[in-house]
Amino acid sequence: SQQGEEDPQALSIQEGENATMNCSYKTSINNLQWYRQNSGRGLVHLILIRSNEREKHSGRLRVTLDTSKKSSSLLITASRAADTASYFCAGRNPTDKLIFGTGTRLQVFP
Amino acid sequence: NAGVTQTPKFQVLKTGQSMTLQCAQDMNHEYMSWYRQDPGMGLRLIHYSVGAGITDQGEVPNGYNVSRSTTEDFPLRLLSAAPSQTSVYFCASSYSLAGVGELFFGEGSRLTVL
């Protein structure tokens, strides 16, 4: 399977703590995106990191990309209960298809 | 703008029945796609289209059919439903297939095949 593997599968933290999710692929990837999915809803785009970037920030989000290791990480700082959702990485494979990871379920307790 | 609209939201079928999941977008996006989401497996690409009259297979196309007669609509047909097709289906569109194009998703259609 071309799917990305995400780690951890599930993460539970308290409000105010930081949440880190990791994503890795077996094939080379480009232009990696992160999406958020609230329970029972569609996915929403969060942030894009281009292949020539190593790190990118957007508000409380920090994303890193290591193309040599075929991996990316998403850090959410100062988590809030409203951040409770599933998070998916999605990278472009060599044929330019967008391949999703298996997802991390984040639970933030008030 | 409504974005990407999927119907129905819920559907129960018996094995062997056929049905069509509807998807429409009002953003004038050339690229449209269908994914299925199963527990622990993320999203897998079923079929996609890069423009009216052009469709292609994704990772898991068997048992599904698509057509793209207009820019706005991209229906997904299940020809003879099987229990293995029980899943949540998402339609997504983008202004670009390649490079940095982000996907805009519908709210999903939950299908149960008995």
Short mmCIF file of C-alpha atoms in Angstrom, two decimals:
data_model
loop_
_atom_site.label_atom_id
_atom_site.label_comp_id
_atom_site.label_asym_id
_atom_site.label_seq_id
_atom_site.Cartn_x
_atom_site.Cartn_y
_atom_site.Cartn_z
CA SER A 1 0.00 0.00 0.00
CA GLN A 2 1.16 3.53 -0.72
CA GLN A 3 -0.59 4.93 2.33
CA GLY A 4 1.28 7.00 4.83
CA GLU A 5 1.65 5.67 8.33
CA GLU A 6 0.78 8.05 11.14
CA ASP A 7 2.01 7.80 14.68
CA PRO A 8 0.53 7.73 17.21
CA GLN A 9 -2.85 6.32 16.14
CA ALA A 10 -4.46 8.06 19.11
CA LEU A 11 -3.32 10.78 21.49
CA SER A 12 -4.97 12.11 24.65
CA ILE A 13 -3.72 15.28 26.31
CA GLN A 14 -4.89 18.07 28.63
CA GLU A 15 -5.72 21.56 27.44
CA GLY A 16 -2.61 23.70 27.25
CA GLU A 17 -0.29 20.82 26.40
CA ASN A 18 1.37 20.38 23.01
CA ALA A 19 0.36 17.62 20.58
CA THR A 20 2.80 16.08 18.11
CA MET A 21 1.83 13.77 15.27
CA ASN A 22 4.17 12.06 12.86
CA CYS A 23 3.67 10.82 9.33
CA SER A 24 5.94 8.61 7.21
CA TYR A 25 5.78 7.12 3.73
CA LYS A 26 7.51 4.22 1.99
CA THR A 27 7.73 6.12 -1.32
CA SER A 28 9.10 9.59 -1.98
CA ILE A 29 6.63 12.39 -1.36
CA ASN A 30 6.33 16.04 -2.31
CA ASN A 31 4.34 19.05 -1.17
CA LEU A 32 2.85 17.53 1.97
CA GLN A 33 -0.48 18.73 3.32
CA TRP A 34 -2.20 18.25 6.67
CA TYR A 35 -5.96 17.95 7.06
CA ARG A 36 -8.28 17.95 10.05
CA GLN A 37 -11.51 15.95 10.36
CA ASN A 38 -14.07 16.57 13.07
CA SER A 39 -16.20 13.56 13.97
CA GLY A 40 -18.76 12.82 11.28
CA ARG A 41 -17.57 15.61 9.01
CA GLY A 42 -15.44 16.06 5.90
CA LEU A 43 -11.75 16.86 5.92
CA VAL A 44 -10.56 20.44 6.04
CA HIS A 45 -7.18 21.62 4.79
CA LEU A 46 -4.89 22.99 7.51
CA ILE A 47 -1.48 23.69 6.07
CA LEU A 48 0.80 22.90 3.15
CA ILE A 49 4.57 22.48 3.32
CA ARG A 50 6.35 22.50 -0.01
CA SER A 51 9.10 20.06 -0.90
CA ASN A 52 11.80 22.75 -0.66
CA GLU A 53 10.71 23.81 2.84
CA ARG A 54 11.85 22.18 6.08
CA GLU A 55 9.55 23.94 8.51
CA LYS A 56 6.44 26.07 8.36
CA HIS A 57 4.32 27.85 10.95
CA SER A 58 0.69 28.90 10.91
CA GLY A 59 -0.77 30.19 14.15
CA ARG A 60 -0.46 27.35 16.70
CA LEU A 61 0.58 24.87 14.01
CA ARG A 62 4.15 23.94 13.23
CA VAL A 63 4.91 21.50 10.43
CA THR A 64 8.22 19.95 9.48
CA LEU A 65 9.15 17.98 6.38
CA ASP A 66 12.14 15.72 5.82
CA THR A 67 12.03 14.50 2.21
CA SER A 68 15.11 12.31 2.67
CA LYS A 69 13.37 10.42 5.50
CA LYS A 70 9.98 10.63 3.72
CA SER A 71 8.41 11.96 6.88
CA SER A 72 6.59 14.95 8.33
CA SER A 73 5.39 16.07 11.73
CA LEU A 74 2.57 18.33 12.91
CA LEU A 75 2.85 20.13 16.24
CA ILE A 76 -0.15 21.84 17.77
CA THR A 77 0.91 24.11 20.60
CA ALA A 78 -1.20 25.08 23.60
CA SER A 79 -3.97 22.64 22.66
CA ARG A 80 -7.61 23.48 23.24
CA ALA A 81 -10.64 21.21 23.64
CA ALA A 82 -11.78 22.45 20.21
CA ASP A 83 -8.67 20.85 18.67
CA THR A 84 -10.21 17.42 19.34
CA ALA A 85 -10.38 15.80 15.90
CA SER A 86 -8.57 13.37 13.60
CA TYR A 87 -5.56 14.66 11.70
CA PHE A 88 -4.34 13.31 8.37
CA CYS A 89 -1.21 13.92 6.37
CA ALA A 90 -1.37 13.79 2.57
CA GLY A 91 1.66 13.76 0.30
CA ARG A 92 2.10 13.78 -3.45
CA ASN A 93 3.65 10.53 -4.71
CA PRO A 94 5.91 10.33 -7.80
CA THR A 95 2.83 10.16 -10.08
CA ASP A 96 1.45 13.31 -8.39
CA LYS A 97 -1.42 11.47 -6.69
CA LEU A 98 -2.32 12.76 -3.23
CA ILE A 99 -1.83 9.84 -0.82
CA PHE A 100 -3.31 10.11 2.66
CA GLY A 101 -1.96 8.80 5.92
CA THR A 102 -3.92 6.58 8.28
CA GLY A 103 -4.68 9.41 10.69
CA THR A 104 -4.13 10.37 14.33
CA ARG A 105 -7.13 10.77 16.66
CA LEU A 106 -6.47 13.63 19.06
CA GLN A 107 -8.52 14.05 22.24
CA VAL A 108 -7.95 17.23 24.25
CA PHE A 109 -9.49 17.21 27.73
CA PRO A 110 -10.59 20.49 29.33
CA ASN B 1 -20.93 29.21 -2.13
CA ALA B 2 -22.05 25.74 -1.10
CA GLY B 3 -18.64 24.18 -1.87
CA VAL B 4 -18.86 20.41 -2.37
CA THR B 5 -22.29 18.86 -1.84
CA GLN B 6 -22.82 15.13 -1.46
CA THR B 7 -26.11 13.22 -1.40
CA PRO B 8 -27.37 11.12 0.23
CA LYS B 9 -25.74 11.45 3.65
CA PHE B 10 -26.85 7.96 4.68
CA GLN B 11 -27.88 4.91 2.67
CA VAL B 12 -28.56 1.26 3.43
CA LEU B 13 -28.43 -1.23 0.58
CA LYS B 14 -28.88 -4.96 0.21
CA THR B 15 -26.18 -7.03 -1.43
CA GLY B 16 -26.52 -6.85 -5.21
CA GLN B 17 -28.41 -3.57 -5.34
CA SER B 18 -27.06 -0.63 -7.30
CA MET B 19 -27.04 3.04 -6.44
CA THR B 20 -25.45 6.36 -7.28
CA LEU B 21 -23.77 8.74 -4.86
CA GLN B 22 -24.10 12.29 -6.09
CA CYS B 23 -21.41 14.97 -5.86
CA ALA B 24 -21.61 18.57 -7.03
CA GLN B 25 -19.24 21.51 -6.62
CA ASP B 26 -19.78 25.17 -7.38
CA MET B 27 -16.16 26.35 -7.33
CA ASN B 28 -15.44 25.66 -11.00
CA HIS B 29 -12.78 23.13 -10.05
CA GLU B 30 -11.41 20.97 -12.83
CA TYR B 31 -10.25 18.17 -10.54
CA MET B 32 -12.75 15.97 -8.70
CA SER B 33 -12.25 12.71 -6.88
CA TRP B 34 -13.92 10.05 -4.77
CA TYR B 35 -12.37 8.51 -1.66
CA ARG B 36 -13.53 5.87 0.73
CA GLN B 37 -12.66 6.00 4.41
CA ASP B 38 -12.45 2.86 6.48
CA PRO B 39 -11.38 2.57 10.13
CA GLY B 40 -7.61 2.51 10.54
CA MET B 41 -7.00 2.85 6.81
CA GLY B 42 -7.29 6.56 6.16
CA LEU B 43 -8.66 7.65 2.81
CA ARG B 44 -8.17 5.63 -0.35
CA LEU B 45 -8.69 7.04 -3.83
CA ILE B 46 -11.39 5.29 -5.88
CA HIS B 47 -11.68 7.33 -9.09
CA TYR B 48 -10.80 10.82 -10.16
CA SER B 49 -11.38 13.25 -13.00
CA VAL B 50 -9.23 16.08 -14.33
CA GLY B 51 -12.04 17.65 -16.34
CA ALA B 52 -15.34 17.04 -18.08
CA GLY B 53 -15.20 13.86 -20.14
CA ILE B 54 -11.99 12.60 -18.49
CA THR B 55 -11.90 10.02 -15.70
CA ASP B 56 -9.27 7.65 -14.37
CA GLN B 57 -8.88 4.94 -11.77
CA GLY B 58 -7.42 5.41 -8.34
CA GLU B 59 -6.14 2.88 -5.82
CA VAL B 60 -9.40 0.91 -5.25
CA PRO B 61 -11.64 1.25 -8.36
CA ASN B 62 -13.19 -2.23 -8.54
CA GLY B 63 -16.97 -2.28 -8.14
CA TYR B 64 -17.34 1.43 -8.85
CA ASN B 65 -18.06 3.45 -11.96
CA VAL B 66 -17.85 7.19 -12.60
CA SER B 67 -18.59 9.68 -15.34
CA ARG B 68 -17.99 13.42 -15.71
CA SER B 69 -20.36 15.03 -18.17
CA THR B 70 -20.12 18.52 -16.63
CA THR B 71 -17.51 20.42 -14.62
CA GLU B 72 -19.87 20.60 -11.64
CA ASP B 73 -20.98 16.98 -11.19
CA PHE B 74 -19.11 13.74 -10.53
CA PRO B 75 -21.42 10.85 -9.56
CA LEU B 76 -20.13 7.55 -8.20
CA ARG B 77 -22.05 4.41 -9.15
CA LEU B 78 -22.02 1.14 -7.27
CA LEU B 79 -22.95 -1.46 -9.84
CA SER B 80 -23.72 -4.43 -7.55
CA ALA B 81 -23.22 -3.57 -3.89
CA ALA B 82 -21.21 -5.90 -1.67
CA PRO B 83 -20.72 -5.83 2.13
CA SER B 84 -17.05 -4.92 1.52
CA GLN B 85 -18.29 -1.60 0.13
CA THR B 86 -19.69 -0.58 3.50
CA SER B 87 -17.77 2.61 4.15
CA VAL B 88 -17.91 6.38 4.31
CA TYR B 89 -17.47 7.97 0.90
CA PHE B 90 -16.04 11.42 0.36
CA CYS B 91 -16.08 13.54 -2.75
CA ALA B 92 -13.35 16.16 -3.06
CA SER B 93 -12.44 18.81 -5.59
CA SER B 94 -9.44 20.99 -6.31
CA TYR B 95 -8.47 23.76 -8.69
CA SER B 96 -5.41 21.72 -9.63
CA LEU B 97 -4.50 18.06 -9.80
CA ALA B 98 -0.84 18.69 -9.51
CA GLY B 99 1.57 20.44 -7.23
CA VAL B 100 0.16 22.31 -4.29
CA GLY B 101 -3.57 22.08 -4.94
CA GLU B 102 -5.56 21.53 -1.74
CA LEU B 103 -8.67 19.38 -1.68
CA PHE B 104 -12.10 20.65 -0.68
CA PHE B 105 -14.22 17.86 0.76
CA GLY B 106 -17.92 17.18 1.00
CA GLU B 107 -19.48 16.07 4.28
CA GLY B 108 -19.48 12.40 3.31
CA SER B 109 -21.99 9.68 2.47
CA ARG B 110 -22.22 6.79 4.91
CA LEU B 111 -23.12 3.56 3.09
CA THR B 112 -24.07 0.27 4.73
CA VAL B 113 -24.44 -2.86 2.59
CA LEU B 114 -26.27 -5.73 4.25
#
